[in-house]
Amino acid sequence: VVVDAYATGNVSTDLSYAGGFAGTIYGGSIENVYSSGTVDAGVERAGSFAGEVYLDFADSLSIKNSFAAGQITSNNGTGGFTANLNTDNISLVNNYFDITLTGQSDCRAVSGAVIGCTGVNDNASQPNYFFDNINAPLSTWSFNNVWNSSNGDYARLNAQSIDANMVCEGAQVTA
């Protein structure tokens, strides 16, 4: 489960399935997440949010109220939100991508409408779309407690103190 997160770093690989937030998403739940870095997959399959969204090894996969706004380059197979999307038993709700910034007109590499994934800012008509929290999906995020917005930039998480234990590749890390 990933809730209220963002990725702004650039991604570059000589392999396949690169994404601004994740290379491959095989299951789980993602909500209120965005990616804005550039994505370059040298071989094939790049998406501004994820290289591949595919239900495997899990009972369900849902992505809700999220967006992608990073430029994409790849030799083959690119999508504004994800390159490869297997929609069987996957729930996409209220997700968006920036058509101008990603350079893509379709949500996934295979053209055609995808329910729950909408392109905005066609022909640079709304260049600040994701800077304004009255626009979807930001309008569903908690700007009172979790997120804050600044003029002319993407939303950022409010500073919060947490006690958490994380496991990172078998090593115990305390934050």
PDB file of N, CA and C in Angstrom, residues 64-159:
ATOM      1  N   LYS A  64      -5.338   4.950  -7.734  1.00  0.00           N
ATOM      2  CA  LYS A  64      -6.425   5.909  -7.579  1.00  0.00           C
ATOM      3  C   LYS A  64      -5.884   7.309  -7.307  1.00  0.00           C
ATOM      4  N   ASN A  65      -6.502   8.297  -7.921  1.00  0.00           N
ATOM      5  CA  ASN A  65      -6.214   9.712  -7.660  1.00  0.00           C
ATOM      6  C   ASN A  65      -4.739  10.048  -7.815  1.00  0.00           C
ATOM      7  N   SER A  66      -4.126   9.593  -8.880  1.00  0.00           N
ATOM      8  CA  SER A  66      -2.699   9.799  -9.102  1.00  0.00           C
ATOM      9  C   SER A  66      -2.470  10.446 -10.461  1.00  0.00           C
ATOM     10  N   PHE A  67      -1.260  11.006 -10.655  1.00  0.00           N
ATOM     11  CA  PHE A  67      -0.965  11.619 -11.947  1.00  0.00           C
ATOM     12  C   PHE A  67       0.503  11.499 -12.315  1.00  0.00           C
ATOM     13  N   ALA A  68       0.769  11.691 -13.622  1.00  0.00           N
ATOM     14  CA  ALA A  68       2.121  11.615 -14.160  1.00  0.00           C
ATOM     15  C   ALA A  68       2.355  12.803 -15.085  1.00  0.00           C
ATOM     16  N   ALA A  69       3.553  13.412 -14.954  1.00  0.00           N
ATOM     17  CA  ALA A  69       3.831  14.616 -15.743  1.00  0.00           C
ATOM     18  C   ALA A  69       5.287  14.701 -16.176  1.00  0.00           C
ATOM     19  N   GLY A  70       5.923  13.573 -16.448  1.00  0.00           N
ATOM     20  CA  GLY A  70       7.320  13.589 -16.868  1.00  0.00           C
ATOM     21  C   GLY A  70       7.483  13.215 -18.325  1.00  0.00           C
ATOM     22  N   GLN A  71       8.455  13.823 -18.986  1.00  0.00           N
ATOM     23  CA  GLN A  71       8.754  13.520 -20.378  1.00  0.00           C
ATOM     24  C   GLN A  71       9.227  12.080 -20.510  1.00  0.00           C
ATOM     25  N   ILE A  72       8.840  11.415 -21.614  1.00  0.00           N
ATOM     26  CA  ILE A  72       9.173  10.010 -21.832  1.00  0.00           C
ATOM     27  C   ILE A  72       9.924   9.842 -23.138  1.00  0.00           C
ATOM     28  N   THR A  73      10.986   9.028 -23.107  1.00  0.00           N
ATOM     29  CA  THR A  73      11.659   8.614 -24.337  1.00  0.00           C
ATOM     30  C   THR A  73      11.939   7.119 -24.257  1.00  0.00           C
ATOM     31  N   SER A  74      11.774   6.463 -25.394  1.00  0.00           N
ATOM     32  CA  SER A  74      12.031   5.035 -25.479  1.00  0.00           C
ATOM     33  C   SER A  74      12.103   4.656 -26.951  1.00  0.00           C
ATOM     34  N   ASN A  75      12.814   3.598 -27.247  1.00  0.00           N
ATOM     35  CA  ASN A  75      12.892   3.130 -28.630  1.00  0.00           C
ATOM     36  C   ASN A  75      11.588   2.512 -29.110  1.00  0.00           C
ATOM     37  N   ASN A  76      10.761   2.036 -28.174  1.00  0.00           N
ATOM     38  CA  ASN A  76       9.534   1.343 -28.571  1.00  0.00           C
ATOM     39  C   ASN A  76       8.566   1.284 -27.394  1.00  0.00           C
ATOM     40  N   GLY A  77       7.319   1.617 -27.593  1.00  0.00           N
ATOM     41  CA  GLY A  77       6.279   1.407 -26.599  1.00  0.00           C
ATOM     42  C   GLY A  77       6.267   2.385 -25.448  1.00  0.00           C
ATOM     43  N   THR A  78       5.610   3.510 -25.622  1.00  0.00           N
ATOM     44  CA  THR A  78       5.503   4.493 -24.551  1.00  0.00           C
ATOM     45  C   THR A  78       4.040   4.838 -24.309  1.00  0.00           C
ATOM     46  N   GLY A  79       3.744   5.213 -23.070  1.00  0.00           N
ATOM     47  CA  GLY A  79       2.390   5.626 -22.728  1.00  0.00           C
ATOM     48  C   GLY A  79       2.431   6.775 -21.749  1.00  0.00           C
ATOM     49  N   GLY A  80       1.445   7.639 -21.790  1.00  0.00           N
ATOM     50  CA  GLY A  80       1.411   8.805 -20.924  1.00  0.00           C
ATOM     51  C   GLY A  80       1.399   8.467 -19.442  1.00  0.00           C
ATOM     52  N   PHE A  81       0.747   7.391 -19.077  1.00  0.00           N
ATOM     53  CA  PHE A  81       0.700   6.954 -17.681  1.00  0.00           C
ATOM     54  C   PHE A  81       1.541   5.692 -17.488  1.00  0.00           C
ATOM     55  N   THR A  82       1.342   4.714 -18.355  1.00  0.00           N
ATOM     56  CA  THR A  82       2.105   3.464 -18.306  1.00  0.00           C
ATOM     57  C   THR A  82       2.297   2.942 -19.724  1.00  0.00           C
ATOM     58  N   ALA A  83       3.359   2.202 -19.952  1.00  0.00           N
ATOM     59  CA  ALA A  83       3.573   1.631 -21.281  1.00  0.00           C
ATOM     60  C   ALA A  83       2.741   0.370 -21.462  1.00  0.00           C
ATOM     61  N   ASN A  84       2.858  -0.556 -20.536  1.00  0.00           N
ATOM     62  CA  ASN A  84       2.150  -1.826 -20.627  1.00  0.00           C
ATOM     63  C   ASN A  84       1.088  -1.876 -19.538  1.00  0.00           C
ATOM     64  N   LEU A  85      -0.149  -2.064 -19.932  1.00  0.00           N
ATOM     65  CA  LEU A  85      -1.265  -2.091 -18.983  1.00  0.00           C
ATOM     66  C   LEU A  85      -2.165  -3.267 -19.298  1.00  0.00           C
ATOM     67  N   ASN A  86      -2.196  -4.227 -18.383  1.00  0.00           N
ATOM     68  CA  ASN A  86      -3.126  -5.333 -18.483  1.00  0.00           C
ATOM     69  C   ASN A  86      -4.293  -4.975 -17.580  1.00  0.00           C
ATOM     70  N   THR A  87      -5.430  -4.647 -18.156  1.00  0.00           N
ATOM     71  CA  THR A  87      -6.562  -4.124 -17.379  1.00  0.00           C
ATOM     72  C   THR A  87      -7.398  -5.193 -16.696  1.00  0.00           C
ATOM     73  N   ASP A  88      -7.100  -6.462 -16.893  1.00  0.00           N
ATOM     74  CA  ASP A  88      -7.876  -7.512 -16.232  1.00  0.00           C
ATOM     75  C   ASP A  88      -7.710  -7.419 -14.712  1.00  0.00           C
ATOM     76  N   ASN A  89      -8.809  -7.251 -14.007  1.00  0.00           N
ATOM     77  CA  ASN A  89      -8.843  -7.208 -12.542  1.00  0.00           C
ATOM     78  C   ASN A  89      -7.986  -6.092 -11.941  1.00  0.00           C
ATOM     79  N   ILE A  90      -7.780  -5.038 -12.689  1.00  0.00           N
ATOM     80  CA  ILE A  90      -7.063  -3.858 -12.203  1.00  0.00           C
ATOM     81  C   ILE A  90      -8.045  -2.712 -12.123  1.00  0.00           C
ATOM     82  N   SER A  91      -8.002  -1.997 -11.016  1.00  0.00           N
ATOM     83  CA  SER A  91      -8.888  -0.858 -10.829  1.00  0.00           C
ATOM     84  C   SER A  91      -8.099   0.441 -11.002  1.00  0.00           C
ATOM     85  N   LEU A  92      -8.427   1.198 -12.029  1.00  0.00           N
ATOM     86  CA  LEU A  92      -7.865   2.534 -12.236  1.00  0.00           C
ATOM     87  C   LEU A  92      -8.998   3.533 -12.020  1.00  0.00           C
ATOM     88  N   VAL A  93      -8.797   4.457 -11.083  1.00  0.00           N
ATOM     89  CA  VAL A  93      -9.839   5.429 -10.764  1.00  0.00           C
ATOM     90  C   VAL A  93      -9.219   6.818 -10.668  1.00  0.00           C
ATOM     91  N   ASN A  94      -9.687   7.736 -11.492  1.00  0.00           N
ATOM     92  CA  ASN A  94      -9.347   9.149 -11.364  1.00  0.00           C
ATOM     93  C   ASN A  94      -7.842   9.418 -11.490  1.00  0.00           C
ATOM     94  N   ASN A  95      -7.202   8.823 -12.498  1.00  0.00           N
ATOM     95  CA  ASN A  95      -5.776   9.032 -12.750  1.00  0.00           C
ATOM     96  C   ASN A  95      -5.600   9.888 -13.996  1.00  0.00           C
ATOM     97  N   TYR A  96      -4.509  10.674 -14.022  1.00  0.00           N
ATOM     98  CA  TYR A  96      -4.304  11.638 -15.095  1.00  0.00           C
ATOM     99  C   TYR A  96      -2.856  11.646 -15.551  1.00  0.00           C
ATOM    100  N   PHE A  97      -2.636  12.129 -16.776  1.00  0.00           N
ATOM    101  CA  PHE A  97      -1.281  12.365 -17.278  1.00  0.00           C
ATOM    102  C   PHE A  97      -1.301  13.629 -18.132  1.00  0.00           C
ATOM    103  N   ASP A  98      -0.156  14.306 -18.186  1.00  0.00           N
ATOM    104  CA  ASP A  98      -0.010  15.535 -18.948  1.00  0.00           C
ATOM    105  C   ASP A  98       0.400  15.186 -20.373  1.00  0.00           C
ATOM    106  N   ILE A  99      -0.486  15.426 -21.319  1.00  0.00           N
ATOM    107  CA  ILE A  99      -0.246  15.059 -22.720  1.00  0.00           C
ATOM    108  C   ILE A  99       0.974  15.792 -23.283  1.00  0.00           C
ATOM    109  N   THR A 100       1.081  17.088 -23.003  1.00  0.00           N
ATOM    110  CA  THR A 100       2.188  17.879 -23.550  1.00  0.00           C
ATOM    111  C   THR A 100       3.522  17.493 -22.930  1.00  0.00           C
ATOM    112  N   LEU A 101       3.596  17.414 -21.605  1.00  0.00           N
ATOM    113  CA  LEU A 101       4.863  17.093 -20.949  1.00  0.00           C
ATOM    114  C   LEU A 101       5.335  15.675 -21.234  1.00  0.00           C
ATOM    115  N   THR A 102       4.426  14.705 -21.245  1.00  0.00           N
ATOM    116  CA  THR A 102       4.825  13.322 -21.516  1.00  0.00           C
ATOM    117  C   THR A 102       5.107  13.099 -23.003  1.00  0.00           C
ATOM    118  N   GLY A 103       4.511  13.928 -23.844  1.00  0.00           N
ATOM    119  CA  GLY A 103       4.643  13.729 -25.282  1.00  0.00           C
ATOM    120  C   GLY A 103       3.777  12.595 -25.792  1.00  0.00           C
ATOM    121  N   GLN A 104       2.800  12.174 -24.992  1.00  0.00           N
ATOM    122  CA  GLN A 104       1.948  11.029 -25.326  1.00  0.00           C
ATOM    123  C   GLN A 104       0.476  11.446 -25.329  1.00  0.00           C
ATOM    124  N   SER A 105      -0.272  10.899 -26.265  1.00  0.00           N
ATOM    125  CA  SER A 105      -1.700  11.198 -26.315  1.00  0.00           C
ATOM    126  C   SER A 105      -2.547  10.083 -25.714  1.00  0.00           C
ATOM    127  N   ASP A 106      -1.935   8.941 -25.469  1.00  0.00           N
ATOM    128  CA  ASP A 106      -2.666   7.809 -24.907  1.00  0.00           C
ATOM    129  C   ASP A 106      -2.110   7.417 -23.546  1.00  0.00           C
ATOM    130  N   CYS A 107      -2.970   6.874 -22.716  1.00  0.00           N
ATOM    131  CA  CYS A 107      -2.608   6.433 -21.368  1.00  0.00           C
ATOM    132  C   CYS A 107      -1.548   5.337 -21.407  1.00  0.00           C
ATOM    133  N   ARG A 108      -1.665   4.436 -22.368  1.00  0.00           N
ATOM    134  CA  ARG A 108      -0.737   3.300 -22.481  1.00  0.00           C
ATOM    135  C   ARG A 108      -0.201   3.217 -23.903  1.00  0.00           C
ATOM    136  N   ALA A 109       0.756   2.357 -24.140  1.00  0.00           N
ATOM    137  CA  ALA A 109       1.411   2.248 -25.440  1.00  0.00           C
ATOM    138  C   ALA A 109       0.445   1.822 -26.539  1.00  0.00           C
ATOM    139  N   VAL A 110      -0.518   0.982 -26.206  1.00  0.00           N
ATOM    140  CA  VAL A 110      -1.530   0.575 -27.169  1.00  0.00           C
ATOM    141  C   VAL A 110      -2.604   1.661 -27.171  1.00  0.00           C
ATOM    142  N   SER A 111      -2.877   2.240 -28.320  1.00  0.00           N
ATOM    143  CA  SER A 111      -3.818   3.358 -28.367  1.00  0.00           C
ATOM    144  C   SER A 111      -5.231   2.902 -28.006  1.00  0.00           C
ATOM    145  N   GLY A 112      -5.989   3.860 -27.530  1.00  0.00           N
ATOM    146  CA  GLY A 112      -7.367   3.593 -27.148  1.00  0.00           C
ATOM    147  C   GLY A 112      -7.636   4.069 -25.736  1.00  0.00           C
ATOM    148  N   ALA A 113      -8.883   4.323 -25.463  1.00  0.00           N
ATOM    149  CA  ALA A 113      -9.280   4.839 -24.159  1.00  0.00           C
ATOM    150  C   ALA A 113      -9.074   3.806 -23.058  1.00  0.00           C
ATOM    151  N   VAL A 114      -8.683   4.290 -21.901  1.00  0.00           N
ATOM    152  CA  VAL A 114      -8.535   3.457 -20.712  1.00  0.00           C
ATOM    153  C   VAL A 114      -9.390   4.090 -19.627  1.00  0.00           C
ATOM    154  N   ILE A 115     -10.360   3.357 -19.127  1.00  0.00           N
ATOM    155  CA  ILE A 115     -11.231   3.882 -18.073  1.00  0.00           C
ATOM    156  C   ILE A 115     -10.402   4.167 -16.835  1.00  0.00           C
ATOM    157  N   GLY A 116     -10.561   5.380 -16.301  1.00  0.00           N
ATOM    158  CA  GLY A 116      -9.835   5.764 -15.093  1.00  0.00           C
ATOM    159  C   GLY A 116      -8.495   6.416 -15.347  1.00  0.00           C
ATOM    160  N   CYS A 117      -8.196   6.737 -16.613  1.00  0.00           N
ATOM    161  CA  CYS A 117      -6.918   7.361 -16.982  1.00  0.00           C
ATOM    162  C   CYS A 117      -7.196   8.410 -18.057  1.00  0.00           C
ATOM    163  N   THR A 118      -6.963   9.684 -17.726  1.00  0.00           N
ATOM    164  CA  THR A 118      -7.346  10.789 -18.596  1.00  0.00           C
ATOM    165  C   THR A 118      -6.152  11.693 -18.876  1.00  0.00           C
ATOM    166  N   GLY A 119      -5.986  12.087 -20.114  1.00  0.00           N
ATOM    167  CA  GLY A 119      -4.948  13.029 -20.494  1.00  0.00           C
ATOM    168  C   GLY A 119      -5.448  14.459 -20.381  1.00  0.00           C
ATOM    169  N   VAL A 120      -4.604  15.351 -19.898  1.00  0.00           N
ATOM    170  CA  VAL A 120      -4.915  16.779 -19.799  1.00  0.00           C
ATOM    171  C   VAL A 120      -3.772  17.584 -20.425  1.00  0.00           C
ATOM    172  N   ASN A 121      -3.997  18.883 -20.610  1.00  0.00           N
ATOM    173  CA  ASN A 121      -2.998  19.808 -21.148  1.00  0.00           C
ATOM    174  C   ASN A 121      -2.627  19.463 -22.585  1.00  0.00           C
ATOM    175  N   ASP A 122      -3.625  19.136 -23.404  1.00  0.00           N
ATOM    176  CA  ASP A 122      -3.390  18.881 -24.814  1.00  0.00           C
ATOM    177  C   ASP A 122      -2.975  20.188 -25.493  1.00  0.00           C
ATOM    178  N   ASN A 123      -1.946  20.148 -26.307  1.00  0.00           N
ATOM    179  CA  ASN A 123      -1.426  21.333 -27.006  1.00  0.00           C
ATOM    180  C   ASN A 123      -1.049  22.460 -26.047  1.00  0.00           C
ATOM    181  N   ALA A 124      -0.559  22.110 -24.857  1.00  0.00           N
ATOM    182  CA  ALA A 124      -0.123  23.084 -23.845  1.00  0.00           C
ATOM    183  C   ALA A 124      -1.231  24.057 -23.461  1.00  0.00           C
ATOM    184  N   SER A 125      -2.479  23.598 -23.508  1.00  0.00           N
ATOM    185  CA  SER A 125      -3.619  24.461 -23.194  1.00  0.00           C
ATOM    186  C   SER A 125      -3.765  24.740 -21.694  1.00  0.00           C
ATOM    187  N   GLN A 126      -3.223  23.887 -20.847  1.00  0.00           N
ATOM    188  CA  GLN A 126      -3.301  24.052 -19.391  1.00  0.00           C
ATOM    189  C   GLN A 126      -1.944  23.691 -18.774  1.00  0.00           C
ATOM    190  N   PRO A 127      -0.898  24.473 -19.012  1.00  0.00           N
ATOM    191  CA  PRO A 127       0.454  24.082 -18.567  1.00  0.00           C
ATOM    192  C   PRO A 127       0.601  23.972 -17.048  1.00  0.00           C
ATOM    193  N   ASN A 128      -0.246  24.606 -16.286  1.00  0.00           N
ATOM    194  CA  ASN A 128      -0.163  24.557 -14.821  1.00  0.00           C
ATOM    195  C   ASN A 128      -1.270  23.704 -14.208  1.00  0.00           C
ATOM    196  N   TYR A 129      -1.822  22.794 -14.978  1.00  0.00           N
ATOM    197  CA  TYR A 129      -2.964  21.992 -14.520  1.00  0.00           C
ATOM    198  C   TYR A 129      -2.689  21.316 -13.175  1.00  0.00           C
ATOM    199  N   PHE A 130      -1.527  20.684 -13.031  1.00  0.00           N
ATOM    200  CA  PHE A 130      -1.223  19.938 -11.808  1.00  0.00           C
ATOM    201  C   PHE A 130      -0.640  20.810 -10.698  1.00  0.00           C
ATOM    202  N   PHE A 131      -0.578  22.108 -10.893  1.00  0.00           N
ATOM    203  CA  PHE A 131      -0.139  23.029  -9.840  1.00  0.00           C
ATOM    204  C   PHE A 131      -1.319  23.548  -9.032  1.00  0.00           C
ATOM    205  N   ASP A 132      -2.525  23.320  -9.514  1.00  0.00           N
ATOM    206  CA  ASP A 132      -3.734  23.893  -8.898  1.00  0.00           C
ATOM    207  C   ASP A 132      -4.552  22.794  -8.224  1.00  0.00           C
ATOM    208  N   ASN A 133      -4.701  22.868  -6.907  1.00  0.00           N
ATOM    209  CA  ASN A 133      -5.357  21.775  -6.178  1.00  0.00           C
ATOM    210  C   ASN A 133      -6.874  21.738  -6.337  1.00  0.00           C
ATOM    211  N   ILE A 134      -7.444  22.591  -7.176  1.00  0.00           N
ATOM    212  CA  ILE A 134      -8.875  22.455  -7.461  1.00  0.00           C
ATOM    213  C   ILE A 134      -9.102  21.500  -8.639  1.00  0.00           C
ATOM    214  N   ASN A 135      -8.038  21.173  -9.362  1.00  0.00           N
ATOM    215  CA  ASN A 135      -8.144  20.248 -10.491  1.00  0.00           C
ATOM    216  C   ASN A 135      -7.989  18.806 -10.024  1.00  0.00           C
ATOM    217  N   ALA A 136      -8.696  17.901 -10.739  1.00  0.00           N
ATOM    218  CA  ALA A 136      -8.572  16.478 -10.458  1.00  0.00           C
ATOM    219  C   ALA A 136      -7.187  15.993 -10.878  1.00  0.00           C
ATOM    220  N   PRO A 137      -6.584  15.071 -10.204  1.00  0.00           N
ATOM    221  CA  PRO A 137      -7.054  14.366  -9.017  1.00  0.00           C
ATOM    222  C   PRO A 137      -6.736  15.101  -7.712  1.00  0.00           C
ATOM    223  N   LEU A 138      -6.012  16.222  -7.803  1.00  0.00           N
ATOM    224  CA  LEU A 138      -5.606  16.947  -6.596  1.00  0.00           C
ATOM    225  C   LEU A 138      -6.798  17.370  -5.738  1.00  0.00           C
ATOM    226  N   SER A 139      -7.936  17.580  -6.351  1.00  0.00           N
ATOM    227  CA  SER A 139      -9.121  18.011  -5.614  1.00  0.00           C
ATOM    228  C   SER A 139      -9.582  16.975  -4.595  1.00  0.00           C
ATOM    229  N   THR A 140      -9.094  15.751  -4.697  1.00  0.00           N
ATOM    230  CA  THR A 140      -9.466  14.695  -3.743  1.00  0.00           C
ATOM    231  C   THR A 140      -8.423  14.522  -2.632  1.00  0.00           C
ATOM    232  N   TRP A 141      -7.269  15.182  -2.739  1.00  0.00           N
ATOM    233  CA  TRP A 141      -6.183  15.050  -1.773  1.00  0.00           C
ATOM    234  C   TRP A 141      -6.431  15.930  -0.560  1.00  0.00           C
ATOM    235  N   SER A 142      -5.811  15.617   0.550  1.00  0.00           N
ATOM    236  CA  SER A 142      -5.984  16.375   1.793  1.00  0.00           C
ATOM    237  C   SER A 142      -4.957  17.515   1.869  1.00  0.00           C
ATOM    238  N   PHE A 143      -5.384  18.710   1.472  1.00  0.00           N
ATOM    239  CA  PHE A 143      -4.493  19.863   1.528  1.00  0.00           C
ATOM    240  C   PHE A 143      -4.564  20.563   2.881  1.00  0.00           C
ATOM    241  N   ASN A 144      -5.369  20.080   3.779  1.00  0.00           N
ATOM    242  CA  ASN A 144      -5.401  20.646   5.131  1.00  0.00           C
ATOM    243  C   ASN A 144      -4.344  20.026   6.027  1.00  0.00           C
ATOM    244  N   ASN A 145      -4.109  18.723   5.863  1.00  0.00           N
ATOM    245  CA  ASN A 145      -3.217  18.017   6.773  1.00  0.00           C
ATOM    246  C   ASN A 145      -1.988  17.389   6.121  1.00  0.00           C
ATOM    247  N   VAL A 146      -2.158  16.812   4.953  1.00  0.00           N
ATOM    248  CA  VAL A 146      -1.106  15.986   4.375  1.00  0.00           C
ATOM    249  C   VAL A 146      -0.269  16.748   3.336  1.00  0.00           C
ATOM    250  N   TRP A 147      -0.919  17.436   2.425  1.00  0.00           N
ATOM    251  CA  TRP A 147      -0.254  18.096   1.309  1.00  0.00           C
ATOM    252  C   TRP A 147      -0.258  19.611   1.473  1.00  0.00           C
ATOM    253  N   ASN A 148       0.682  20.270   0.806  1.00  0.00           N
ATOM    254  CA  ASN A 148       0.631  21.724   0.680  1.00  0.00           C
ATOM    255  C   ASN A 148       0.958  22.075  -0.761  1.00  0.00           C
ATOM    256  N   SER A 149       0.480  23.217  -1.178  1.00  0.00           N
ATOM    257  CA  SER A 149       0.743  23.638  -2.548  1.00  0.00           C
ATOM    258  C   SER A 149       1.423  24.997  -2.535  1.00  0.00           C
ATOM    259  N   SER A 150       2.268  25.184  -3.528  1.00  0.00           N
ATOM    260  CA  SER A 150       2.903  26.485  -3.690  1.00  0.00           C
ATOM    261  C   SER A 150       2.669  26.938  -5.121  1.00  0.00           C
ATOM    262  N   ASN A 151       2.599  28.216  -5.311  1.00  0.00           N
ATOM    263  CA  ASN A 151       2.322  28.753  -6.644  1.00  0.00           C
ATOM    264  C   ASN A 151       3.399  28.331  -7.628  1.00  0.00           C
ATOM    265  N   GLY A 152       2.965  27.808  -8.747  1.00  0.00           N
ATOM    266  CA  GLY A 152       3.880  27.458  -9.809  1.00  0.00           C
ATOM    267  C   GLY A 152       4.698  26.204  -9.605  1.00  0.00           C
ATOM    268  N   ASP A 153       4.250  25.302  -8.731  1.00  0.00           N
ATOM    269  CA  ASP A 153       4.991  24.070  -8.510  1.00  0.00           C
ATOM    270  C   ASP A 153       4.027  22.957  -8.106  1.00  0.00           C
ATOM    271  N   TYR A 154       4.527  21.728  -8.158  1.00  0.00           N
ATOM    272  CA  TYR A 154       3.720  20.581  -7.752  1.00  0.00           C
ATOM    273  C   TYR A 154       3.535  20.566  -6.242  1.00  0.00           C
ATOM    274  N   ALA A 155       2.497  19.888  -5.795  1.00  0.00           N
ATOM    275  CA  ALA A 155       2.224  19.744  -4.363  1.00  0.00           C
ATOM    276  C   ALA A 155       3.379  19.025  -3.680  1.00  0.00           C
ATOM    277  N   ARG A 156       3.561  19.319  -2.422  1.00  0.00           N
ATOM    278  CA  ARG A 156       4.577  18.664  -1.597  1.00  0.00           C
ATOM    279  C   ARG A 156       3.914  18.178  -0.318  1.00  0.00           C
ATOM    280  N   LEU A 157       4.486  17.147   0.272  1.00  0.00           N
ATOM    281  CA  LEU A 157       3.967  16.639   1.539  1.00  0.00           C
ATOM    282  C   LEU A 157       4.346  17.590   2.662  1.00  0.00           C
ATOM    283  N   ASN A 158       3.445  17.782   3.614  1.00  0.00           N
ATOM    284  CA  ASN A 158       3.761  18.547   4.814  1.00  0.00           C
ATOM    285  C   ASN A 158       4.759  17.762   5.641  1.00  0.00           C
ATOM    286  N   ALA A 159       5.632  18.443   6.315  1.00  0.00           N
ATOM    287  CA  ALA A 159       6.598  17.777   7.202  1.00  0.00           C
ATOM    288  C   ALA A 159       5.847  17.162   8.374  1.00  0.00           C
TER     289      ALA A 159
END
